[in-house]
GROMACS .gro file of C-alpha atoms in nm:
model
  460
    1MET     CA    1   0.000   0.000   0.000
    2GLN     CA    2   0.288   0.231   0.082
    3GLN     CA    3   0.450   0.165  -0.256
    4ALA     CA    4   0.123   0.226  -0.440
    5THR     CA    5   0.069   0.569  -0.289
    6GLU     CA    6   0.426   0.697  -0.345
    7PRO     CA    7   0.392   0.761  -0.724
    8ALA     CA    8   0.062   0.943  -0.673
    9THR     CA    9   0.215   1.155  -0.397
   10ARG     CA   10   0.514   1.235  -0.616
   11VAL     CA   11   0.286   1.345  -0.904
   12THR     CA   12   0.084   1.563  -0.666
   13ASP     CA   13   0.399   1.729  -0.534
   14THR     CA   14   0.517   1.793  -0.891
   15ARG     CA   15   0.190   1.957  -0.987
   16ARG     CA   16   0.195   2.167  -0.672
   17ASP     CA   17   0.549   2.290  -0.744
   18LEU     CA   18   0.460   2.384  -1.100
   19ARG     CA   19   0.135   2.552  -1.000
   20ARG     CA   20   0.312   2.751  -0.729
   21ASN     CA   21   0.542   2.904  -0.993
   22ASN     CA   22   0.256   2.941  -1.245
   23LEU     CA   23   0.436   2.706  -1.484
   24PRO     CA   24   0.246   2.482  -1.728
   25ILE     CA   25   0.162   2.135  -1.600
   26PRO     CA   26   0.238   1.849  -1.842
   27ALA     CA   27  -0.076   1.723  -2.009
   28ALA     CA   28  -0.177   1.364  -1.944
   29ARG     CA   29  -0.125   1.115  -2.225
   30ARG     CA   30  -0.479   1.107  -2.355
   31PRO     CA   31  -0.633   1.170  -2.698
   32TRP     CA   32  -0.620   1.539  -2.785
   33VAL     CA   33  -0.999   1.566  -2.788
   34GLU     CA   34  -1.019   1.438  -2.433
   35ARG     CA   35  -0.736   1.666  -2.322
   36VAL     CA   36  -0.912   1.970  -2.467
   37LEU     CA   37  -1.246   1.884  -2.309
   38ARG     CA   38  -1.095   1.808  -1.967
   39SER     CA   39  -0.877   2.120  -1.957
   40LYS     CA   40  -1.010   2.405  -1.743
   41TRP     CA   41  -0.843   2.658  -1.974
   42THR     CA   42  -1.067   2.545  -2.258
   43TRP     CA   43  -1.376   2.643  -2.064
   44ILE     CA   44  -1.222   2.965  -1.932
   45VAL     CA   45  -1.137   3.075  -2.287
   46LEU     CA   46  -1.484   2.973  -2.406
   47VAL     CA   47  -1.657   3.174  -2.131
   48VAL     CA   48  -1.446   3.483  -2.205
   49LEU     CA   49  -1.517   3.458  -2.578
   50LEU     CA   50  -1.892   3.425  -2.509
   51LEU     CA   51  -1.879   3.733  -2.286
   52GLU     CA   52  -1.698   3.923  -2.562
   53ALA     CA   53  -1.959   3.812  -2.816
   54ALA     CA   54  -2.240   3.929  -2.586
   55ALA     CA   55  -2.064   4.263  -2.534
   56LEU     CA   56  -2.025   4.303  -2.911
   57ILE     CA   57  -2.399   4.249  -2.961
   58ALA     CA   58  -2.471   4.502  -2.686
   59VAL     CA   59  -2.237   4.751  -2.853
   60GLY     CA   60  -2.429   4.706  -3.177
   61PHE     CA   61  -2.764   4.771  -3.012
   62GLN     CA   62  -2.631   5.089  -2.854
   63MET     CA   63  -2.426   5.235  -3.137
   64VAL     CA   64  -2.619   5.145  -3.453
   65PRO     CA   65  -2.959   5.312  -3.391
   66ASP     CA   66  -3.010   5.685  -3.344
   67ARG     CA   67  -3.059   5.804  -2.986
   68PRO     CA   68  -3.288   6.093  -2.891
   69VAL     CA   69  -3.124   6.354  -2.668
   70PRO     CA   70  -3.256   6.681  -2.527
   71GLY     CA   71  -3.275   6.922  -2.815
   72GLY     CA   72  -3.222   6.677  -3.100
   73VAL     CA   73  -3.094   6.336  -3.205
   74THR     CA   74  -2.752   6.176  -3.174
   75TYR     CA   75  -2.691   5.983  -3.492
   76GLY     CA   76  -2.574   5.625  -3.461
   77THR     CA   77  -2.375   5.431  -3.713
   78GLY     CA   78  -2.675   5.300  -3.903
   79THR     CA   79  -2.655   4.999  -4.130
   80GLU     CA   80  -2.587   5.175  -4.459
   81ALA     CA   81  -2.268   5.340  -4.332
   82LEU     CA   82  -2.119   5.036  -4.158
   83GLY     CA   83  -1.965   4.894  -4.477
   84PRO     CA   84  -1.750   5.191  -4.587
   85SER     CA   85  -1.669   5.283  -4.227
   86THR     CA   86  -1.545   4.931  -4.151
   87ARG     CA   87  -1.329   4.928  -4.461
   88TYR     CA   88  -1.161   5.253  -4.361
   89ALA     CA   89  -1.111   5.129  -4.004
   90LEU     CA   90  -0.951   4.807  -4.130
   91ILE     CA   91  -0.687   5.009  -4.314
   92THR     CA   92  -0.554   5.113  -3.974
   93VAL     CA   93  -0.613   4.810  -3.751
   94ILE     CA   94  -0.465   4.539  -3.975
   95PRO     CA   95  -0.110   4.687  -4.007
   96LEU     CA   96  -0.111   4.787  -3.640
   97SER     CA   97  -0.213   4.440  -3.523
   98LEU     CA   98   0.045   4.268  -3.742
   99LEU     CA   99   0.311   4.508  -3.615
  100PHE     CA  100   0.238   4.428  -3.250
  101LEU     CA  101   0.227   4.055  -3.323
  102TRP     CA  102   0.569   4.084  -3.486
  103VAL     CA  103   0.713   4.277  -3.189
  104ASP     CA  104   0.684   3.977  -2.957
  105ARG     CA  105   0.856   3.725  -3.182
  106PHE     CA  106   1.107   3.584  -2.933
  107ARG     CA  107   0.836   3.442  -2.703
  108PRO     CA  108   0.506   3.485  -2.889
  109GLN     CA  109   0.182   3.429  -2.705
  110SER     CA  110  -0.057   3.154  -2.802
  111PHE     CA  111  -0.331   3.225  -3.054
  112TRP     CA  112  -0.597   3.215  -2.782
  113VAL     CA  113  -0.422   3.479  -2.571
  114TRP     CA  114  -0.402   3.704  -2.875
  115LEU     CA  115  -0.767   3.641  -2.960
  116ILE     CA  116  -0.892   3.710  -2.607
  117THR     CA  117  -0.681   4.023  -2.578
  118PHE     CA  118  -0.783   4.164  -2.915
  119GLY     CA  119  -1.148   4.074  -2.865
  120TRP     CA  120  -1.161   4.233  -2.521
  121GLY     CA  121  -1.049   4.573  -2.647
  122GLY     CA  122  -1.316   4.591  -2.917
  123THR     CA  123  -1.607   4.449  -2.716
  124ILE     CA  124  -1.607   4.453  -2.335
  125ALA     CA  125  -1.378   4.755  -2.303
  126VAL     CA  126  -1.581   4.951  -2.560
  127TRP     CA  127  -1.918   4.860  -2.406
  128THR     CA  128  -1.824   4.945  -2.047
  129SER     CA  129  -1.644   5.264  -2.147
  130PHE     CA  130  -1.935   5.375  -2.364
  131ASN     CA  131  -2.188   5.338  -2.080
  132ILE     CA  132  -1.970   5.495  -1.809
  133ASN     CA  133  -1.865   5.784  -2.033
  134THR     CA  134  -2.225   5.848  -2.136
  135PHE     CA  135  -2.338   5.856  -1.774
  136ALA     CA  136  -2.052   6.088  -1.677
  137ALA     CA  137  -2.119   6.321  -1.971
  138GLU     CA  138  -2.488   6.349  -1.878
  139TYR     CA  139  -2.404   6.407  -1.513
  140MET     CA  140  -2.144   6.676  -1.587
  141SER     CA  141  -2.338   6.850  -1.864
  142ILE     CA  142  -2.473   7.201  -1.814
  143VAL     CA  143  -2.836   7.286  -1.883
  144GLY     CA  144  -2.901   7.648  -1.961
  145PRO     CA  145  -2.644   7.931  -1.955
  146GLY     CA  146  -2.296   7.819  -1.868
  147ASP     CA  147  -1.943   7.768  -1.986
  148PRO     CA  148  -1.963   7.587  -2.323
  149ARG     CA  149  -1.626   7.429  -2.257
  150ALA     CA  150  -1.783   7.231  -1.971
  151GLY     CA  151  -1.915   6.984  -2.229
  152SER     CA  152  -1.563   6.852  -2.283
  153ARG     CA  153  -1.494   6.785  -1.914
  154ALA     CA  154  -1.606   6.421  -1.931
  155ALA     CA  155  -1.391   6.354  -2.239
  156THR     CA  156  -1.088   6.511  -2.072
  157PHE     CA  157  -1.113   6.407  -1.707
  158ILE     CA  158  -1.332   6.094  -1.705
  159ALA     CA  159  -1.290   5.907  -2.034
  160PRO     CA  160  -0.909   5.863  -2.013
  161PHE     CA  161  -0.921   5.690  -1.674
  162VAL     CA  162  -1.228   5.482  -1.760
  163GLU     CA  163  -1.106   5.364  -2.100
  164GLU     CA  164  -0.752   5.283  -1.985
  165ALA     CA  165  -0.889   5.094  -1.684
  166MET     CA  166  -1.121   4.888  -1.904
  167LYS     CA  167  -0.848   4.814  -2.158
  168GLY     CA  168  -0.590   4.735  -1.892
  169THR     CA  169  -0.819   4.488  -1.712
  170VAL     CA  170  -0.752   4.214  -1.966
  171LEU     CA  171  -0.377   4.264  -1.929
  172PHE     CA  172  -0.403   4.203  -1.556
  173LEU     CA  173  -0.621   3.896  -1.618
  174VAL     CA  174  -0.363   3.754  -1.858
  175ALA     CA  175  -0.089   3.827  -1.604
  176ILE     CA  176  -0.282   3.642  -1.333
  177VAL     CA  177  -0.370   3.338  -1.542
  178TRP     CA  178  -0.065   3.313  -1.772
  179ARG     CA  179   0.204   3.493  -1.575
  180TYR     CA  180   0.485   3.279  -1.717
  181ARG     CA  181   0.401   3.398  -2.071
  182ILE     CA  182   0.479   3.767  -2.006
  183VAL     CA  183   0.856   3.738  -2.003
  184SER     CA  184   0.968   4.081  -2.122
  185LYS     CA  185   0.858   4.437  -2.185
  186LEU     CA  186   0.803   4.336  -2.547
  187SER     CA  187   0.527   4.101  -2.430
  188GLY     CA  188   0.358   4.387  -2.244
  189ILE     CA  189   0.387   4.623  -2.541
  190ALA     CA  190   0.245   4.363  -2.780
  191LEU     CA  191  -0.057   4.278  -2.564
  192GLY     CA  192  -0.123   4.641  -2.472
  193GLY     CA  193  -0.095   4.747  -2.834
  194LEU     CA  194  -0.341   4.479  -2.944
  195VAL     CA  195  -0.600   4.591  -2.689
  196GLY     CA  196  -0.558   4.954  -2.793
  197ALA     CA  197  -0.574   4.873  -3.165
  198SER     CA  198  -0.900   4.678  -3.131
  199PHE     CA  199  -1.054   4.950  -2.910
  200ALA     CA  200  -0.962   5.215  -3.166
  201PHE     CA  201  -1.097   4.993  -3.446
  202VAL     CA  202  -1.451   4.986  -3.303
  203GLU     CA  203  -1.431   5.350  -3.195
  204ASN     CA  204  -1.327   5.454  -3.546
  205ILE     CA  205  -1.619   5.265  -3.700
  206TYR     CA  206  -1.855   5.453  -3.469
  207TYR     CA  207  -1.706   5.794  -3.545
  208TYR     CA  208  -1.679   5.733  -3.919
  209ALA     CA  209  -2.033   5.602  -3.957
  210SER     CA  210  -2.203   5.854  -3.727
  211THR     CA  211  -2.028   6.144  -3.901
  212TYR     CA  212  -2.127   6.004  -4.240
  213ARG     CA  213  -2.495   5.972  -4.138
  214ALA     CA  214  -2.503   6.315  -3.975
  215ALA     CA  215  -2.377   6.471  -4.298
  216ALA     CA  216  -2.618   6.267  -4.508
  217ASN     CA  217  -2.919   6.372  -4.298
  218THR     CA  218  -2.827   6.740  -4.261
  219SER     CA  219  -2.921   6.976  -4.538
  220GLY     CA  220  -2.639   7.198  -4.658
  221ALA     CA  221  -2.372   6.983  -4.496
  222ALA     CA  222  -2.056   6.868  -4.670
  223ASN     CA  223  -2.057   6.569  -4.901
  224PRO     CA  224  -2.072   6.255  -4.677
  225ASP     CA  225  -1.806   6.070  -4.876
  226GLU     CA  226  -1.566   6.364  -4.864
  227LEU     CA  227  -1.630   6.409  -4.492
  228LEU     CA  228  -1.565   6.039  -4.434
  229VAL     CA  229  -1.229   6.068  -4.608
  230GLN     CA  230  -1.139   6.373  -4.400
  231ILE     CA  231  -1.216   6.211  -4.066
  232PHE     CA  232  -1.028   5.899  -4.177
  233GLN     CA  233  -0.723   6.111  -4.253
  234LEU     CA  234  -0.748   6.264  -3.906
  235ARG     CA  235  -0.821   5.954  -3.696
  236GLY     CA  236  -0.689   5.675  -3.915
  237LEU     CA  237  -0.368   5.835  -4.040
  238LEU     CA  238  -0.260   6.137  -3.834
  239THR     CA  239  -0.363   6.012  -3.488
  240PHE     CA  240  -0.379   5.636  -3.540
  241PHE     CA  241  -0.124   5.574  -3.264
  242GLY     CA  242  -0.338   5.706  -2.976
  243HIS     CA  243  -0.497   5.406  -2.805
  244PRO     CA  244  -0.215   5.156  -2.878
  245LEU     CA  245   0.042   5.400  -2.740
  246PHE     CA  246  -0.155   5.467  -2.422
  247THR     CA  247  -0.228   5.104  -2.336
  248SER     CA  248   0.131   5.000  -2.414
  249MET     CA  249   0.232   5.201  -2.107
  250ILE     CA  250   0.018   4.970  -1.891
  251GLY     CA  251   0.176   4.667  -2.055
  252ILE     CA  252   0.527   4.795  -1.988
  253GLY     CA  253   0.448   4.865  -1.623
  254LEU     CA  254   0.295   4.520  -1.582
  255ALA     CA  255   0.595   4.349  -1.744
  256VAL     CA  256   0.835   4.539  -1.517
  257ALA     CA  257   0.637   4.423  -1.214
  258LEU     CA  258   0.635   4.059  -1.321
  259ARG     CA  259   1.013   4.054  -1.380
  260SER     CA  260   1.104   4.209  -1.045
  261LYS     CA  261   1.149   4.052  -0.700
  262SER     CA  262   1.081   4.377  -0.516
  263LYS     CA  263   0.730   4.391  -0.370
  264LEU     CA  264   0.737   4.770  -0.394
  265VAL     CA  265   0.815   4.757  -0.767
  266ARG     CA  266   0.542   4.499  -0.820
  267VAL     CA  267   0.288   4.743  -0.681
  268LEU     CA  268   0.419   5.073  -0.812
  269ALA     CA  269   0.513   4.967  -1.167
  270PRO     CA  270   0.157   4.875  -1.285
  271VAL     CA  271   0.009   5.178  -1.109
  272THR     CA  272   0.267   5.405  -1.273
  273GLY     CA  273   0.201   5.251  -1.613
  274PHE     CA  274  -0.173   5.310  -1.574
  275LEU     CA  275  -0.126   5.671  -1.462
  276VAL     CA  276   0.109   5.745  -1.753
  277ALA     CA  277  -0.143   5.594  -1.996
  278ALA     CA  278  -0.430   5.796  -1.847
  279LEU     CA  279  -0.234   6.121  -1.843
  280LEU     CA  280  -0.124   6.081  -2.205
  281HIS     CA  281  -0.484   6.002  -2.296
  282MET     CA  282  -0.601   6.308  -2.103
  283LEU     CA  283  -0.354   6.531  -2.287
  284PHE     CA  284  -0.468   6.387  -2.620
  285ASN     CA  285  -0.841   6.434  -2.550
  286GLY     CA  286  -0.790   6.774  -2.391
  287THR     CA  287  -0.606   6.903  -2.696
  288ALA     CA  288  -0.882   6.779  -2.926
  289SER     CA  289  -1.158   6.926  -2.703
  290MET     CA  290  -1.012   7.272  -2.645
  291GLY     CA  291  -1.132   7.401  -2.980
  292LEU     CA  292  -0.782   7.485  -3.099
  293PRO     CA  293  -0.733   7.572  -3.467
  294PRO     CA  294  -0.603   7.291  -3.690
  295GLU     CA  295  -0.258   7.451  -3.703
  296ALA     CA  296  -0.225   7.442  -3.324
  297GLN     CA  297  -0.344   7.080  -3.307
  298LEU     CA  298  -0.093   6.981  -3.574
  299MET     CA  299   0.181   7.155  -3.377
  300MET     CA  300   0.086   6.955  -3.067
  301LEU     CA  301   0.116   6.635  -3.270
  302LEU     CA  302   0.457   6.734  -3.401
  303LEU     CA  303   0.588   6.840  -3.060
  304VAL     CA  304   0.429   6.576  -2.835
  305GLY     CA  305   0.248   6.298  -3.021
  306TYR     CA  306   0.500   6.192  -3.282
  307PRO     CA  307   0.802   6.220  -3.049
  308MET     CA  308   0.623   5.979  -2.814
  309VAL     CA  309   0.572   5.734  -3.100
  310ILE     CA  310   0.935   5.763  -3.207
  311SER     CA  311   1.045   5.711  -2.847
  312LEU     CA  312   0.836   5.394  -2.825
  313ILE     CA  313   0.986   5.262  -3.150
  314ILE     CA  314   1.339   5.329  -3.020
  315PHE     CA  315   1.247   5.158  -2.693
  316ILE     CA  316   1.119   4.851  -2.881
  317ILE     CA  317   1.437   4.826  -3.089
  318ARG     CA  318   1.647   4.854  -2.774
  319GLN     CA  319   1.442   4.581  -2.605
  320VAL     CA  320   1.484   4.351  -2.905
  321VAL     CA  321   1.862   4.387  -2.874
  322LEU     CA  322   1.848   4.324  -2.498
  323GLU     CA  323   1.626   4.017  -2.536
  324LYS     CA  324   1.861   3.880  -2.800
  325ARG     CA  325   2.154   3.912  -2.559
  326LEU     CA  326   1.954   3.758  -2.275
  327ILE     CA  327   1.860   3.450  -2.477
  328ARG     CA  328   2.217   3.404  -2.598
  329ALA     CA  329   2.358   3.439  -2.245
  330ARG     CA  330   2.113   3.196  -2.083
  331LEU     CA  331   2.147   2.931  -2.353
  332THR     CA  332   2.525   2.971  -2.330
  333ASP     CA  333   2.495   2.867  -1.964
  334TYR     CA  334   2.354   2.532  -2.074
  335ALA     CA  335   2.613   2.501  -2.351
  336ARG     CA  336   2.893   2.542  -2.098
  337MET     CA  337   2.745   2.259  -1.894
  338GLY     CA  338   2.730   2.041  -2.205
  339TRP     CA  339   2.352   2.022  -2.208
  340LEU     CA  340   2.311   2.206  -2.540
  341PRO     CA  341   2.528   2.240  -2.852
  342ASP     CA  342   2.740   2.554  -2.863
  343THR     CA  343   2.567   2.674  -3.181
  344ASP     CA  344   2.218   2.685  -3.028
  345ALA     CA  345   2.286   3.002  -2.830
  346HIS     CA  346   2.407   3.180  -3.144
  347TRP     CA  347   2.136   3.082  -3.389
  348ALA     CA  348   1.835   3.076  -3.154
  349SER     CA  349   1.896   3.436  -3.043
  350ARG     CA  350   1.882   3.592  -3.390
  351LEU     CA  351   1.540   3.689  -3.524
  352THR     CA  352   1.645   3.698  -3.889
  353THR     CA  353   1.802   3.354  -3.859
  354ARG     CA  354   1.491   3.213  -3.694
  355VAL     CA  355   1.277   3.338  -3.981
  356ARG     CA  356   1.521   3.195  -4.234
  357VAL     CA  357   1.523   2.857  -4.059
  358LEU     CA  358   1.143   2.848  -4.053
  359TRP     CA  359   1.136   2.924  -4.425
  360GLN     CA  360   1.381   2.646  -4.503
  361SER     CA  361   1.200   2.396  -4.281
  362LEU     CA  362   0.876   2.477  -4.462
  363TRP     CA  363   1.015   2.336  -4.788
  364GLU     CA  364   1.171   2.041  -4.608
  365GLY     CA  365   0.838   1.945  -4.449
  366HIS     CA  366   0.943   2.007  -4.087
  367LEU     CA  367   0.794   2.352  -4.021
  368LEU     CA  368   0.596   2.252  -3.710
  369SER     CA  369   0.888   2.070  -3.548
  370THR     CA  370   1.123   2.362  -3.613
  371TRP     CA  371   0.875   2.617  -3.483
  372ARG     CA  372   0.816   2.417  -3.164
  373LEU     CA  373   1.191   2.368  -3.121
  374GLN     CA  374   1.249   2.744  -3.138
  375ARG     CA  375   0.974   2.804  -2.882
  376ALA     CA  376   1.116   2.542  -2.647
  377LEU     CA  377   1.467   2.688  -2.663
  378THR     CA  378   1.334   3.039  -2.603
  379GLU     CA  379   1.118   2.929  -2.310
  380LEU     CA  380   1.418   2.745  -2.166
  381ALA     CA  381   1.625   3.065  -2.182
  382TYR     CA  382   1.359   3.273  -2.008
  383LEU     CA  383   1.304   3.000  -1.749
  384ARG     CA  384   1.676   3.002  -1.674
  385ASP     CA  385   1.662   3.381  -1.640
  386SER     CA  386   1.364   3.359  -1.402
  387MET     CA  387   1.546   3.107  -1.183
  388ALA     CA  388   1.860   3.325  -1.184
  389ARG     CA  389   1.653   3.627  -1.078
  390GLY     CA  390   1.481   3.431  -0.802
  391LEU     CA  391   1.138   3.466  -0.961
  392VAL     CA  392   1.100   3.086  -0.985
  393ASP     CA  393   1.208   2.848  -0.711
  394ASP     CA  394   1.325   2.486  -0.741
  395GLY     CA  395   0.992   2.396  -0.902
  396GLY     CA  396   1.138   2.541  -1.221
  397LEU     CA  397   1.378   2.247  -1.240
  398LEU     CA  398   1.082   2.023  -1.325
  399ARG     CA  399   0.983   2.243  -1.615
  400GLU     CA  400   1.348   2.266  -1.720
  401LYS     CA  401   1.374   1.887  -1.736
  402GLU     CA  402   1.056   1.864  -1.940
  403LEU     CA  403   1.181   2.126  -2.187
  404PHE     CA  404   1.506   1.934  -2.239
  405LEU     CA  405   1.307   1.620  -2.318
  406VAL     CA  406   1.096   1.816  -2.566
  407ILE     CA  407   1.405   1.967  -2.731
  408ARG     CA  408   1.571   1.626  -2.761
  409ARG     CA  409   1.262   1.481  -2.927
  410LEU     CA  410   1.215   1.773  -3.168
  411ARG     CA  411   1.577   1.762  -3.285
  412GLN     CA  412   1.497   1.450  -3.484
  413HIS     CA  413   1.328   1.668  -3.747
  414GLY     CA  414   1.348   2.033  -3.641
  415ILE     CA  415   1.652   2.246  -3.724
  416VAL     CA  416   1.821   2.532  -3.537
  417ALA     CA  417   2.112   2.633  -3.761
  418PRO     CA  418   2.027   2.756  -4.113
  419ARG     CA  419   2.121   2.558  -4.422
  420ASP     CA  420   2.367   2.696  -4.672
  421ARG     CA  421   2.089   2.726  -4.924
  422THR     CA  422   1.715   2.664  -4.934
  423SER     CA  423   1.618   2.342  -5.109
  424TYR     CA  424   1.308   2.414  -5.316
  425PRO     CA  425   1.111   2.124  -5.468
  426TRP     CA  426   1.150   2.247  -5.824
  427GLN     CA  427   1.528   2.257  -5.782
  428ARG     CA  428   1.557   1.895  -5.679
  429ARG     CA  429   1.644   1.686  -5.982
  430ALA     CA  430   1.608   1.316  -5.956
  431ARG     CA  431   1.939   1.144  -6.018
  432ARG     CA  432   1.922   0.821  -6.216
  433VAL     CA  433   2.131   0.554  -6.051
  434PRO     CA  434   2.268   0.311  -6.312
  435GLY     CA  435   2.152  -0.047  -6.266
  436PRO     CA  436   2.377  -0.352  -6.251
  437GLU     CA  437   2.329  -0.421  -6.622
  438ALA     CA  438   2.486  -0.084  -6.701
  439LEU     CA  439   2.803  -0.187  -6.519
  440ALA     CA  440   2.848  -0.512  -6.707
  441LEU     CA  441   3.135  -0.522  -6.958
  442GLY     CA  442   3.023  -0.528  -7.312
  443SER     CA  443   2.673  -0.397  -7.240
  444GLY     CA  444   2.514  -0.162  -7.484
  445THR     CA  445   2.491   0.122  -7.235
  446THR     CA  446   2.860   0.129  -7.133
  447GLN     CA  447   3.148   0.153  -7.385
  448TYR     CA  448   3.509   0.075  -7.294
  449SER     CA  449   3.814   0.142  -7.509
  450PRO     CA  450   4.007  -0.167  -7.617
  451VAL     CA  451   4.329  -0.252  -7.428
  452ASP     CA  452   4.648  -0.319  -7.628
  453PRO     CA  453   4.787  -0.655  -7.514
  454ARG     CA  454   5.141  -0.535  -7.600
  455TRP     CA  455   5.122  -0.262  -7.332
  456ALA     CA  456   5.388  -0.273  -7.069
  457PRO     CA  457   5.542  -0.029  -6.821
  458PRO     CA  458   5.817   0.184  -6.972
  459GLY     CA  459   6.166   0.053  -6.949
  460THR     CA  460   6.073  -0.311  -6.945
   0.00000   0.00000   0.00000
């Protein structure tokens, strides 16, 4: 009885150690359908996606129809303007989303994390922000004689804090559930940028379509199509960076907190990131609501907005260099111990080489194995860094052992070092190997010159 309970106790201790460090627990050897259905993460993801779908439907019911207000009507998006407005909004959101997905290439998140994050920004964050901002605007509005600038108070002092809080909520949820996946500031920037891009996508559709319908239903107004192009140039081209830039500050603060042992930093870093995001958002909305002439608004963009974007780009490039050095240094630790080949640290830390290797493995038929091998090596490097920092205790040794087993298995087909040249199918020419009959003397396919029987070595 004692011997029978020891393996079960050992498995329980292993799971407890991994769960304590928020590391993934090895899946049981069952059919993949059973593993998916028995996993709690499957149902968590499903519930979140259903909530996002419900929020999207609620957003549609609130934003599409016109809403009566005291003294007139606030035009909604309508159905006839959704098509062109969505097309213009896609011009901005697609490149932005691809850019943020590319940023986190060393340790990319899973597809479901990306989907939940992107969906949250355009559904739940939009719906909650819309209702709270509407309530605040009605509460702070002035009826009768008063300062006309008071109508912009909600947009300047309420909306920034509400919207950044709603967008940042999903980042904190991801950090709680999948803490081991946010391994660098690049991870925080990528997730924060995705949330901001999706929020701006839905917001742009609303502004584009409502402006189009207001012009179409107002006599003497500008041409709706020309007005749609103008607002697209303003929101989709000149100020496209707004929401992704703001929410990236929250992601950076959260990543700093997760990679620090200091309890003070773990509290102050996310709070600081949120406050920076809200203050930048407040400055952006305040400038747009002050009624400044277009020249003054453009000057604010040139002096404040674009320098912030350039600074973020420089910061991202610097982080890519630092992450490259970190991966090389941590994998070199294993190479010195003889656990990994010396070349792994060099090739696995170079983004261009990783892309080249994936391209070559695609034509060799081993793309999935190579991609998983790169992920395993990268996760191993970050796990080593977490253990060196003291963020993960001895429970990380269990995950380390599992990753080495995965790497050993994937090496059978996956590749780390690039080939000298890519082998494309149309360049492979089948070589005909001559059969035994072709090697027989006197056969019709092989001709030999006759030998002179009088031949002898010289001098004999």
